[in-house]
Short mmCIF file of C-alpha atoms (C1' of nucleotides) and ligand atoms in Angstrom, two decimals:
data_model
loop_
_atom_site.label_atom_id
_atom_site.label_comp_id
_atom_site.label_asym_id
_atom_site.label_seq_id
_atom_site.Cartn_x
_atom_site.Cartn_y
_atom_site.Cartn_z
CA UNK A 192 -9.05 -7.60 25.15
CA UNK A 193 -6.37 -10.52 24.72
CA UNK A 194 -7.97 -10.37 20.99
CA UNK A 195 -5.75 -6.48 20.57
CA UNK A 196 -2.83 -8.01 23.44
CA UNK A 197 -1.98 -4.46 23.07
CA UNK A 198 -1.64 -4.10 27.00
CA UNK A 199 0.39 -1.65 28.01
CA UNK A 200 1.92 -3.33 30.25
CA UNK A 201 2.95 -5.83 27.59
CA UNK A 202 4.31 -3.03 26.23
CA UNK A 203 6.56 -1.71 23.18
CA UNK A 204 8.59 -5.07 23.57
CA UNK A 205 5.94 -6.74 23.84
CA UNK A 206 3.73 -5.31 21.08
CA UNK A 207 4.80 -8.50 19.00
CA UNK A 208 4.94 -7.21 15.13
CA UNK A 209 4.09 -10.11 12.83
CA UNK A 210 6.80 -9.77 10.51
CA UNK A 211 4.61 -10.11 7.76
CA UNK A 212 8.11 -9.15 5.10
CA UNK A 213 10.14 -10.38 7.05
CA UNK A 214 11.65 -6.84 7.06
CA UNK A 215 12.57 -5.89 10.57
CA UNK A 216 15.80 -5.27 9.68
CA UNK A 217 15.43 -3.93 6.05
CA UNK A 218 12.96 -1.00 8.08
CA UNK A 219 15.68 -0.03 9.78
CA UNK A 220 18.36 0.26 7.74
CA UNK A 221 15.69 2.58 5.20
CA UNK A 222 17.28 2.35 2.19
CA UNK A 223 14.52 3.20 0.63
CA UNK A 224 16.67 5.06 -2.03
CA UNK A 225 19.43 2.76 -3.00
CA UNK A 226 18.95 1.07 -6.24
CA UNK A 227 19.60 -2.05 -6.80
CA UNK A 228 19.73 -1.97 -10.24
CA UNK A 229 22.85 0.27 -10.28
CA UNK A 230 24.38 -1.94 -6.96
CA UNK A 231 24.50 -4.53 -9.03
CA UNK A 232 25.98 -3.42 -11.87
CA UNK A 233 29.17 -2.29 -9.65
CA UNK A 234 29.32 -5.45 -7.96
CA UNK A 235 29.80 -6.90 -11.23
CA UNK A 236 32.60 -4.11 -12.27
CA UNK A 237 34.23 -4.69 -8.88
CA UNK A 238 33.81 -8.68 -9.45
CA UNK A 239 36.67 -7.70 -12.11
CA UNK A 240 33.97 -10.56 -14.44
CA UNK A 241 35.17 -10.57 -18.18
CA UNK A 242 31.70 -9.92 -20.02
CA UNK A 243 33.31 -9.90 -23.27
CA UNK A 244 31.99 -12.79 -25.49
CA UNK A 245 35.03 -14.55 -26.02
CA UNK A 246 34.31 -17.90 -26.66
CA UNK A 247 36.24 -18.87 -29.69
CA UNK A 248 39.41 -19.71 -27.75
CA UNK A 249 37.69 -22.67 -25.81
CA UNK A 250 36.05 -23.77 -29.80
CA UNK A 251 40.55 -23.80 -30.47
CA UNK A 252 41.36 -25.58 -28.03
CA UNK A 253 38.80 -28.64 -28.48
CA UNK A 254 40.02 -29.03 -31.91
CA UNK A 255 43.52 -29.13 -31.24
CA UNK A 256 42.29 -31.86 -28.69
CA UNK A 257 40.44 -33.55 -31.64
CA UNK A 258 43.83 -34.22 -34.21
CA UNK A 259 46.06 -34.75 -30.77
CA UNK A 260 43.50 -37.51 -30.59
CA UNK A 261 43.93 -39.17 -33.69
CA UNK A 262 47.03 -40.30 -33.32
CA UNK A 263 46.41 -41.53 -29.86
CA UNK A 264 48.64 -45.00 -30.51
CA UNK A 265 51.53 -42.46 -31.42
CA UNK A 266 51.07 -40.89 -27.95
CA UNK A 267 52.45 -41.64 -25.06
CA UNK A 268 50.81 -41.98 -21.75
CA UNK A 269 52.28 -38.62 -20.56
CA UNK A 270 51.05 -36.58 -23.74
CA UNK A 271 47.64 -38.42 -22.82
CA UNK A 272 48.26 -36.83 -19.17
CA UNK A 273 48.94 -33.51 -20.80
CA UNK A 274 45.70 -33.86 -23.12
CA UNK A 275 43.38 -34.46 -20.41
CA UNK A 276 45.11 -31.83 -17.97
CA UNK A 277 44.12 -29.41 -21.01
CA UNK A 278 40.90 -30.60 -21.18
CA UNK A 279 39.96 -30.13 -17.82
CA UNK A 280 41.54 -26.42 -17.77
CA UNK A 281 38.87 -25.68 -20.39
CA UNK A 282 36.06 -27.28 -19.36
CA UNK A 283 37.09 -25.00 -16.16
CA UNK A 284 37.07 -22.05 -18.63
CA UNK A 285 33.96 -22.80 -20.51
CA UNK A 286 32.64 -22.85 -17.00
CA UNK A 287 34.02 -19.89 -15.97
CA UNK A 288 32.30 -18.46 -18.83
CA UNK A 289 28.91 -20.08 -18.40
CA UNK A 290 29.16 -18.04 -15.87
CA UNK A 291 30.11 -14.74 -17.15
CA UNK A 292 27.40 -15.49 -19.99
CA UNK A 293 25.09 -15.92 -16.97
CA UNK A 294 25.66 -12.99 -15.12
CA UNK A 295 25.57 -10.91 -18.60
CA UNK A 296 22.25 -12.57 -18.85
CA UNK A 297 21.41 -11.11 -15.84
CA UNK A 298 22.72 -7.48 -16.55
CA UNK A 299 20.61 -7.97 -19.52
CA UNK A 300 18.03 -8.58 -17.69
CA UNK A 301 18.09 -6.05 -15.64
CA UNK A 302 18.25 -3.63 -18.56
CA UNK A 303 15.30 -5.37 -20.08
CA UNK A 304 13.83 -5.33 -16.38
CA UNK A 305 13.91 -0.97 -15.67
CA UNK A 306 13.63 -0.25 -19.64
CA UNK A 307 10.06 -2.18 -19.15
CA UNK A 308 9.40 -0.19 -15.97
CA UNK A 309 9.74 2.69 -17.40
CA UNK A 310 8.16 2.15 -19.87
CA UNK A 311 5.29 1.63 -17.77
CA UNK A 312 6.04 4.04 -15.55
CA UNK A 313 4.98 5.99 -18.56
CA UNK A 314 2.65 4.51 -19.83
CA UNK A 315 1.34 4.77 -16.94
CA UNK A 316 2.28 8.93 -15.49
CA UNK A 317 0.52 9.42 -19.33
CA UNK A 318 -2.58 8.14 -18.04
CA UNK A 319 -2.50 10.15 -14.90
CA UNK A 320 -1.63 13.02 -16.68
CA UNK A 321 -4.79 12.80 -19.32
CA UNK A 322 -7.07 12.32 -15.94
CA UNK A 323 -5.92 15.69 -14.89
CA UNK A 324 -6.52 17.16 -17.85
CA UNK A 325 -10.05 15.52 -17.34
CA UNK A 326 -10.50 17.28 -14.34
CA UNK A 327 -8.66 20.99 -14.80
CA UNK A 328 -11.39 21.18 -17.89
CA UNK A 329 -13.99 20.38 -15.86
CA UNK A 330 -15.09 24.15 -14.20
CA UNK A 331 -16.84 23.37 -11.81
CA UNK A 332 -14.13 20.69 -10.08
CA UNK A 333 -11.36 24.26 -10.76
CA UNK A 334 -13.41 26.63 -9.14
CA UNK A 335 -14.10 24.60 -6.32
CA UNK A 336 -9.56 23.62 -6.52
CA UNK A 337 -9.15 26.46 -6.46
CA UNK A 338 -10.98 28.21 -3.36
CA UNK A 339 -9.60 25.38 -1.44
CA UNK A 340 -6.46 26.75 -2.46
CA UNK A 341 -6.50 30.26 -1.33
CA UNK A 342 -8.73 29.29 1.55
CA UNK A 343 -11.52 30.96 0.62
CA UNK A 344 -14.90 30.10 2.20
CA UNK A 345 -16.23 26.91 -0.45
CA UNK A 346 -19.41 26.79 0.75
CA UNK A 347 -21.38 24.47 1.34
CA UNK A 348 -19.62 22.77 -2.58
CA UNK A 349 -18.89 18.69 -0.94
CA UNK A 350 -17.11 18.29 -4.57
CA UNK A 351 -13.87 16.35 -3.53
CA UNK A 352 -10.53 18.08 -5.87
CA UNK A 353 -8.13 16.49 -4.96
CA UNK A 354 -7.20 12.84 -6.70
CA UNK A 355 -5.31 9.95 -5.33
CA UNK A 356 -1.96 10.02 -7.10
CA UNK A 357 -1.28 7.13 -6.15
CA UNK A 358 2.27 7.27 -8.13
CA UNK A 359 3.30 10.52 -8.44
CA UNK A 360 4.66 12.15 -5.04
CA UNK A 361 3.81 15.99 -6.70
CA UNK A 362 1.67 16.43 -4.70
CA UNK A 363 4.35 16.12 -1.60
CA UNK A 364 5.38 19.35 -1.02
CA UNK A 365 1.36 21.03 -1.15
CA UNK A 366 0.33 19.15 0.56
CA UNK A 367 0.98 20.12 4.74
CA UNK A 368 -0.24 23.54 3.99
CA UNK A 369 -2.52 21.99 1.72
CA UNK A 370 -3.65 20.26 4.32
CA UNK A 371 -3.42 23.04 6.93
CA UNK A 372 -5.68 25.65 4.19
CA UNK A 373 -8.19 22.83 3.90
CA UNK A 374 -8.62 22.09 7.82
CA UNK A 375 -8.92 25.15 8.22
CA UNK A 376 -11.54 25.65 5.69
CA UNK A 377 -14.53 24.43 7.59
CA UNK A 378 -16.61 24.27 4.52
CA UNK A 379 -14.99 22.04 2.84
CA UNK A 380 -13.86 19.74 4.96
CA UNK A 381 -13.04 16.97 2.39
CA UNK A 382 -10.53 18.67 0.58
CA UNK A 383 -7.31 16.41 1.29
CA UNK A 384 -8.47 13.01 -0.17
CA UNK A 385 -6.11 11.97 2.74
CA UNK A 386 -7.83 13.36 6.27
CA UNK A 387 -11.41 12.59 4.33
CA UNK A 388 -13.72 11.13 6.52
CA UNK A 389 -11.69 11.82 9.34
CA UNK A 390 -11.06 15.48 8.96
CA UNK A 391 -14.14 16.23 10.43
CA UNK A 392 -13.25 15.62 13.31
CA UNK A 393 -8.76 17.20 13.11
CA UNK A 394 -10.86 20.01 11.83
CA UNK A 395 -12.90 20.25 14.09
CA UNK A 396 -9.94 20.28 16.42
CA UNK A 397 -8.23 23.06 14.73
CA UNK A 398 -11.05 25.17 14.08
CA UNK A 399 -12.83 25.53 17.47
CA UNK A 400 -8.74 25.57 19.93
CA UNK A 401 -7.40 27.81 16.88
CA UNK A 402 -9.87 29.69 14.96
CA UNK A 403 -13.45 29.31 16.53
CA UNK A 404 -15.40 29.58 13.88
CA UNK A 405 -18.56 28.49 13.12
CA UNK A 406 -18.38 25.16 11.96
CA UNK A 407 -20.17 24.81 9.16
CA UNK A 408 -21.36 21.75 7.94
CA UNK A 409 -19.87 19.48 6.84
CA UNK A 410 -21.10 18.08 3.97
CA UNK A 411 -20.75 14.02 3.16
CA UNK A 412 -18.33 12.63 0.83
CA UNK A 413 -21.52 11.01 -1.35
CA UNK A 414 -23.73 14.06 -0.47
CA UNK A 415 -25.70 14.82 -2.92
CA UNK A 416 -25.70 13.19 -6.80
CA UNK A 417 -23.36 14.87 -8.53
CA UNK A 418 -21.03 14.36 -12.06
CA UNK A 419 -19.49 11.33 -12.53
CA UNK A 420 -16.47 13.00 -12.82
CA UNK A 421 -16.70 14.52 -9.33
CA UNK A 422 -17.90 10.89 -8.20
CA UNK A 423 -15.19 9.36 -10.38
CA UNK A 424 -13.08 11.56 -7.63
CA UNK A 425 -14.60 10.64 -4.51
CA UNK A 426 -14.07 6.82 -5.41
CA UNK A 427 -10.03 7.90 -5.74
CA UNK A 428 -10.07 9.34 -2.41
CA UNK A 429 -12.15 6.87 -0.62
CA UNK A 430 -10.01 3.93 -1.91
CA UNK A 431 -8.86 1.96 0.53
CA UNK A 432 -6.90 -0.87 0.98
CA UNK A 433 -6.82 -3.20 3.99
CA UNK A 434 -4.55 -6.82 4.47
CA UNK A 435 -6.07 -10.00 5.95
CA UNK A 436 -3.33 -12.24 7.41
CA UNK A 437 -2.58 -14.39 10.04
CA UNK A 438 -1.06 -13.44 12.15
CA UNK A 439 -0.92 -14.06 16.47
CA UNK A 440 1.19 -10.46 16.68
CA UNK A 441 -0.68 -7.43 17.26
CA UNK A 442 0.59 -5.50 14.29
CA UNK A 443 1.92 -6.54 11.14
CA UNK A 444 5.74 -5.19 10.50
CA UNK A 445 4.98 -3.05 7.44
CA UNK A 446 8.04 -1.08 7.88
CA UNK A 447 6.90 2.14 9.08
CA UNK A 448 6.62 3.99 11.87
CA UNK A 449 3.54 3.74 14.03
CA UNK A 450 1.77 5.86 17.24
CA UNK A 451 -1.21 4.62 18.25
CA UNK A 452 -3.52 7.01 18.76
CA UNK A 453 -6.64 5.84 19.46
CA UNK A 454 -8.65 2.35 20.21
CA UNK A 455 -12.47 1.46 20.26
CA UNK A 456 -14.62 -0.72 20.85
CA UNK A 457 -16.02 -2.09 17.33
CA UNK A 458 -20.00 -3.06 17.33
CA UNK A 459 -20.00 -6.27 16.78
CA UNK A 460 -16.27 -7.38 17.55
CA UNK A 461 -15.45 -8.62 20.72
CA UNK A 462 -11.87 -7.08 19.89
CA UNK A 463 -10.72 -3.45 19.82
CA UNK A 464 -9.95 -1.86 17.34
CA UNK A 465 -7.12 0.45 17.80
CA UNK A 466 -5.89 3.69 15.18
CA UNK A 467 -2.61 4.35 14.33
CA UNK A 468 -0.48 7.58 12.42
CA UNK A 469 2.67 6.93 10.45
CA UNK A 470 5.12 8.93 12.71
CA UNK A 471 7.64 8.66 9.75
CA UNK A 472 7.19 12.35 8.50
CA UNK A 473 6.40 15.29 10.83
CA UNK A 474 2.82 15.37 9.46
CA UNK A 475 2.67 12.31 6.98
CA UNK A 476 -1.26 11.62 7.04
CA UNK A 477 -1.38 8.14 6.59
CA UNK A 478 -2.86 6.46 9.08
CA UNK A 479 -3.94 3.11 9.89
CA UNK A 480 -6.47 0.62 11.56
CA UNK A 481 -5.53 -2.42 12.53
CA UNK A 482 -8.17 -4.80 13.93
CA UNK A 483 -9.17 -8.86 14.79
CA UNK A 484 -11.41 -10.77 12.71
CA UNK A 485 -13.99 -10.90 14.67
CA UNK A 486 -14.99 -14.69 13.24
CA UNK A 487 -11.75 -15.91 12.96
CA UNK A 488 -9.26 -13.88 15.96
CA UNK A 489 -6.17 -15.10 14.16
CA UNK A 490 -6.67 -13.10 11.52
CA UNK A 491 -5.56 -9.59 11.77
CA UNK A 492 -7.26 -6.78 9.35
CA UNK A 493 -5.10 -3.95 9.25
CA UNK A 494 -6.32 -0.97 6.77
CA UNK A 495 -4.22 1.35 5.65
CA UNK A 496 -5.43 5.44 4.23
CA UNK A 497 -3.52 8.12 2.58
CA UNK A 498 -0.93 8.95 0.96
CA UNK A 499 3.33 9.63 2.34
CA UNK A 500 4.46 12.60 2.18
CA UNK A 501 8.11 11.89 2.79
CA UNK A 502 10.23 8.88 1.29
CA UNK A 503 10.27 6.04 2.62
CA UNK A 504 11.83 2.98 3.13
CA UNK A 505 12.01 0.09 1.08
CA UNK A 506 11.20 -2.29 3.50
CA UNK A 507 8.42 0.40 4.02
CA UNK A 508 8.23 0.40 0.45
CA UNK A 509 7.30 -2.91 -0.73
CA UNK A 510 3.73 -2.36 1.81
CA UNK A 511 3.51 0.88 0.49
CA UNK A 512 3.41 -0.23 -2.89
CA UNK A 513 1.63 -3.02 -2.19
CA UNK A 514 -1.15 -1.21 -1.33
CA UNK A 515 -0.62 1.35 -3.84
CA UNK A 516 -1.40 -1.14 -6.26
CA UNK A 517 -4.52 -2.45 -4.70
CA UNK A 518 -5.52 1.65 -4.23
CA UNK A 519 -4.88 1.81 -8.17
CA UNK A 520 -6.59 -1.23 -9.25
CA UNK A 521 -9.09 0.27 -7.36
CA UNK A 522 -9.11 3.33 -8.75
CA UNK A 523 -8.87 2.02 -12.28
CA UNK A 524 -11.49 -0.86 -11.84
CA UNK A 525 -14.05 2.22 -9.93
CA UNK A 526 -15.39 4.77 -13.17
CA UNK A 527 -18.27 5.32 -11.60
CA UNK A 528 -20.67 5.31 -14.90
CA UNK A 529 -24.33 7.21 -13.47
CA UNK A 530 -25.04 6.80 -10.26
CA UNK A 531 -23.74 3.36 -9.24
CA UNK A 532 -20.47 4.10 -7.47
CA UNK A 533 -18.79 0.29 -8.12
CA UNK A 534 -20.64 0.08 -11.47
CA UNK A 535 -17.29 0.36 -13.62
CA UNK A 536 -15.56 -2.53 -11.65
CA UNK A 537 -18.37 -5.38 -12.58
CA UNK A 538 -17.41 -4.93 -15.93
CA UNK A 539 -13.82 -4.91 -15.49
CA UNK A 540 -13.20 -7.59 -13.60
CA UNK A 541 -16.11 -10.10 -14.21
CA UNK A 542 -15.59 -10.54 -17.52
CA UNK A 543 -14.71 -13.57 -17.46
CA UNK A 544 -14.37 -16.45 -14.98
CA UNK A 545 -12.13 -18.96 -14.75
CA UNK A 546 -13.49 -21.54 -12.82
CA UNK A 547 -11.82 -22.98 -9.49
CA UNK A 548 -10.41 -19.38 -9.39
CA UNK A 549 -10.25 -18.32 -5.80
CA UNK A 550 -12.44 -14.74 -5.29
CA UNK A 551 -9.50 -12.42 -5.03
CA UNK A 552 -11.51 -9.48 -5.03
CA UNK A 553 -14.67 -8.09 -4.40
CA UNK A 554 -17.10 -4.67 -4.42
CA UNK A 555 -19.76 -3.74 -3.22
CA UNK A 556 -21.91 -0.86 -3.36
CA UNK A 557 -22.91 -0.70 0.15
CA UNK A 558 -19.16 -0.45 1.85
CA UNK A 559 -19.32 3.16 2.57
CA UNK A 560 -15.70 3.75 0.84
CA UNK A 561 -14.94 1.43 -2.69
CA UNK A 562 -11.71 -0.74 -0.69
CA UNK A 563 -9.97 -3.33 -1.58
CA UNK A 564 -9.04 -6.10 0.69
CA UNK A 565 -6.11 -8.03 0.16
CA UNK A 566 -6.31 -11.25 2.07
CA UNK A 567 -2.91 -13.20 3.10
CA UNK A 568 -5.02 -15.60 4.81
CA UNK A 569 -5.82 -17.92 1.93
CA UNK A 570 -2.94 -20.80 0.52
CA UNK A 571 -0.95 -19.06 -2.06
CA UNK A 572 -2.65 -17.76 -5.75
CA UNK A 573 -2.33 -20.55 -8.10
CA UNK A 574 -4.18 -19.59 -11.70
CA UNK A 575 -5.12 -22.98 -11.75
CA UNK A 576 -7.51 -22.57 -8.71
CA UNK A 577 -7.16 -23.14 -4.43
CA UNK A 578 -9.97 -22.17 -2.02
CA UNK A 579 -11.17 -19.45 -2.10
CA UNK A 580 -10.96 -16.75 1.08
CA UNK A 581 -13.41 -17.82 3.74
CA UNK A 582 -14.89 -13.58 3.91
CA UNK A 583 -15.68 -12.69 0.00
CA UNK A 584 -18.81 -12.14 -0.66
CA UNK A 585 -20.36 -13.62 -4.15
CA UNK A 586 -22.30 -10.04 -4.99
CA UNK A 587 -19.28 -8.15 -5.85
CA UNK A 588 -18.65 -6.81 -8.91
CA UNK A 589 -14.70 -7.87 -8.54
CA UNK A 590 -15.56 -11.04 -7.58
CA UNK A 591 -14.89 -12.50 -10.75
CA UNK A 592 -11.41 -10.99 -12.42
CA UNK A 593 -9.34 -13.94 -12.91
CA UNK A 594 -6.77 -12.32 -15.22
CA UNK A 595 -6.52 -8.69 -13.08
CA UNK A 596 -6.66 -10.58 -10.24
CA UNK A 597 -3.95 -13.11 -10.64
CA UNK A 598 -1.84 -10.19 -12.27
CA UNK A 599 -2.27 -8.09 -9.19
CA UNK A 600 -2.00 -11.31 -7.43
CA UNK A 601 1.69 -11.06 -8.07
CA UNK A 602 2.09 -7.95 -7.91
CA UNK A 603 1.24 -8.31 -4.76
CA UNK A 604 3.56 -11.44 -4.25
CA UNK A 605 6.55 -9.50 -6.09
CA UNK A 606 6.26 -6.52 -3.47
CA UNK A 607 5.88 -8.55 -0.51
CA UNK A 608 8.62 -10.75 -1.85
CA UNK A 609 10.69 -7.70 -2.76
CA UNK A 610 9.77 -7.07 0.50
CA UNK A 611 11.89 -9.49 2.32
CA UNK A 612 14.66 -9.49 -0.12
CA UNK A 613 15.19 -6.15 0.64
CA UNK A 614 15.33 -6.93 4.86
CA UNK A 615 18.20 -9.29 3.45
CA UNK A 616 19.58 -6.65 1.87
CA UNK A 617 19.36 -8.67 -1.45
CA UNK A 618 19.18 -6.26 -4.30
CA UNK A 619 19.61 -8.34 -6.24
CA UNK A 620 17.19 -11.02 -6.06
CA UNK A 621 14.08 -8.55 -5.95
CA UNK A 622 15.80 -7.12 -9.63
CA UNK A 623 14.79 -10.47 -10.45
CA UNK A 624 12.18 -11.06 -8.89
CA UNK A 625 10.58 -7.56 -10.44
CA UNK A 626 11.91 -9.04 -13.49
CA UNK A 627 9.62 -12.51 -14.00
CA UNK A 628 7.32 -10.36 -12.31
CA UNK A 629 6.91 -8.26 -15.14
CA UNK A 630 7.37 -11.31 -17.97
CA UNK A 631 4.63 -12.74 -16.45
CA UNK A 632 3.02 -9.72 -17.65
CA UNK A 633 4.50 -9.34 -20.37
CA UNK A 634 3.32 -10.34 -23.79
CA UNK A 635 6.01 -12.58 -24.52
CA UNK A 636 5.43 -14.20 -21.62
CA UNK A 637 3.79 -18.01 -22.13
CA UNK A 638 2.34 -18.56 -18.55
CA UNK A 639 -0.21 -16.96 -17.66
CA UNK A 640 -3.75 -16.89 -19.23
CA UNK A 641 -4.04 -12.62 -18.38
CA UNK A 642 -1.83 -12.04 -21.06
CA UNK A 643 -5.13 -11.99 -23.91
CA UNK A 644 -7.43 -10.78 -21.14
CA UNK A 645 -4.83 -7.82 -20.22
CA UNK A 646 -4.25 -7.31 -24.34
CA UNK A 647 -8.37 -7.60 -25.21
CA UNK A 648 -9.05 -4.99 -22.69
CA UNK A 649 -7.68 -1.86 -21.93
CA UNK A 650 -9.18 -0.92 -18.81
CA UNK A 651 -7.27 -4.45 -17.64
CA UNK A 652 -4.69 -3.14 -19.35
CA UNK A 653 -4.81 0.88 -17.15
CA UNK A 654 -5.56 -0.94 -14.46
CA UNK A 655 -3.20 -3.62 -14.01
CA UNK A 656 0.25 -1.06 -15.50
CA UNK A 657 -1.79 1.57 -12.53
CA UNK A 658 -0.66 -1.14 -10.44
CA UNK A 659 2.72 -2.28 -12.05
CA UNK A 660 3.61 1.36 -12.01
CA UNK A 661 3.75 1.84 -8.33
CA UNK A 662 5.48 -1.17 -7.44
CA UNK A 663 7.70 -0.39 -9.92
CA UNK A 664 7.73 3.50 -8.77
CA UNK A 665 10.37 2.02 -5.76
CA UNK A 666 12.84 1.45 -8.97
CA UNK A 667 12.01 3.59 -11.17
CA UNK A 668 12.06 7.03 -8.73
CA UNK A 669 13.71 5.47 -5.58
CA UNK A 670 13.76 8.96 -4.13
CA UNK A 671 10.01 9.74 -4.17
CA UNK A 672 8.82 6.60 -1.95
CA UNK A 673 5.86 8.05 -1.55
CA UNK A 674 3.61 5.03 -0.45
CA UNK A 675 0.29 6.14 -1.67
CA UNK A 676 -1.99 3.59 0.15
CA UNK A 677 -5.24 4.90 0.80
CA UNK A 678 -7.01 1.45 2.61
CA UNK A 679 -10.01 1.37 4.57
CA UNK A 680 -10.23 1.72 7.86
CA UNK A 681 -12.82 -1.17 7.88
CA UNK A 682 -15.54 0.95 9.42
CA UNK A 683 -17.98 -0.88 7.65
CA UNK A 684 -17.95 -2.54 10.48
CA UNK A 685 -15.51 -5.47 12.43
CA UNK A 686 -16.97 -7.75 10.53
CA UNK A 687 -13.88 -9.76 8.72
CA UNK A 688 -14.70 -8.58 5.48
CA UNK A 689 -17.40 -7.06 5.19
CA UNK A 690 -20.02 -6.72 2.18
CA UNK A 691 -18.34 -3.62 0.37
CA UNK A 692 -15.12 -4.31 0.03
CA UNK A 693 -12.37 -5.21 -2.64
CA UNK A 694 -10.66 -8.52 -1.38
CA UNK A 695 -7.99 -9.98 -3.18
CA UNK A 696 -7.12 -13.38 -3.02
CA UNK A 697 -3.54 -12.86 -2.44
CA UNK A 698 -0.79 -15.55 -1.05
CA UNK A 699 1.91 -15.37 0.64
"C1'" DC B 192 13.19 13.95 28.64
"C1'" DG B 193 11.67 12.10 24.56
"C1'" DA B 194 8.81 8.52 21.81
"C1'" DC B 195 4.85 6.42 22.96
"C1'" DT B 196 0.53 3.52 24.63
"C1'" DT B 197 -3.37 3.76 26.99
"C1'" DT B 198 -8.09 5.77 27.90
"C1'" DG B 199 -11.74 9.04 28.49
"C1'" DA B 200 -14.08 12.67 26.68
"C1'" DC B 201 -15.47 14.37 22.90
"C1'" DC B 202 -17.12 16.00 17.90
"C1'" DC B 203 -19.04 14.47 14.24
"C1'" DG B 204 -22.49 11.69 10.25
"C1'" DC B 205 -26.82 9.23 10.05
"C1'" DG B 206 -30.67 6.35 11.16
"C1'" DC B 207 -34.99 6.43 13.70
"C1'" DG C 83 -34.06 15.42 18.29
"C1'" DC C 84 -32.07 11.44 19.66
"C1'" DG C 85 -28.86 7.75 20.58
"C1'" DC C 86 -25.22 5.13 18.01
"C1'" DG C 87 -21.49 4.25 16.34
"C1'" DG C 88 -17.69 5.66 14.37
"C1'" DG C 89 -13.02 8.63 14.27
"C1'" DT C 90 -9.66 11.55 17.02
"C1'" DC C 91 -7.85 14.20 20.68
"C1'" DA C 92 -5.13 14.81 24.09
"C1'" DA C 93 -4.55 14.46 29.13
"C1'" DA C 94 -1.87 10.62 32.04
"C1'" DG C 95 1.21 7.29 32.95
"C1'" DT C 96 5.28 4.04 30.92
"C1'" DC C 97 9.54 2.90 29.55
"C1'" DG C 98 13.98 3.08 27.25
ZN1 ZN D 725 4.18 8.03 6.49
#
DNA sequence: CGACTTTGACCCGCGC
DNA sequence: GCGCGGGTCAAAGTCG
């Protein structure tokens, strides 16, 4: 009803979006491929800043002043005046040098930042490669993969093949064709990570209309016990990220273009759930669901799913990176062991508990899909603590992970800040912000208690690295702005934060 | 006229 | 087998 006020009369203009990141302008600017670093350096060059550390002259002049001051009784007032003028000039010069110094520091910081980013990205990439190698080593999966790639009927095998590649867009070129192939292949149903779950409908549609094939039963994602590897893949495929934010608007402004393709009344929630599809790309598989929280209708729950197969504007990258980071964390933390779908996160995130820290992440095995909820409805995050998200369930394995939570929190905040900055076309600040972010995560920083945990727990490091990589990817790979966000459509239920979701208490 | 929203219908999986 | 709920499609209508 009015929960989702998108009343048609209200219309497009009325379809007011909460300017979540203040990116309305940036979204249109769409400079996703711009490298802030370069811009700033260019600016410095244009300004003709003298980058030489030429500070000796000033010292000499000062000494001269001192010497002349020693003969003060001899000097006349005019000489005093001259000295004063000299002093003033020298001070001005010193100030100028200071400014230059600061500029140099900035540049240095940027370079350091870039270096760190590249390192993180590289490490993440290597990790992903390792994972992929593992996948390829699995003959069964390989077989399935081939079947899918060739468009052959895979029978009832439901082994999911594709994994979410949060940081690389290597698949992007193949996405469309793969998708079509997969959709033609009914039996395999959920081959594509983007459409899994929903692919059934789409498959059905195309099959019925185009091929008229008999619809072989599409095995459910969780159908049947699979080897750990498969479960891992499935977990990755089904990772979802939803964002909770207080907004009176009907939709969050995330920089992307969305087309509404459906609306349903969800059970247990008087407010309808709207379905949107990304229209920035011709066949972008990314979808999102928007729904108001039943308990608190001022809270808007936006769930992203899928991976963009097209370049994103900077404004959209912020959100995509955020969700991607969350998904990465989820993927990294949801390595299934045995039949427990979510056993891994327990080890990863619940290792340490900081009293008073708001619960940032929750996961429940009861959830149909691994879901990360980025909770932006809470007060700003402070490592010292804060009120827990209203909807967090205590029983989830992710309930306690101060280090990672805080790190991710910072990352997400950074992403959000980045987007805000992008909207202001202030790349410089964005860079600085990013640098600060990395500094916080770096071992050299002394602010977080999370450092120790990061250093001690490789899993944690991996998770954070994956999360960082997706954000860093913005600056490192401007042209591959493929936001990978697997979000959850909160299909578990329409309530605010159902159990089974991972929720990252994120405050902005 | 193109892009978009609305909305009813349809399909699917799942539980009983 | 049936009903329910989630997700999607597509025709119709609206807007710029
Ligand atoms: Zn897209």
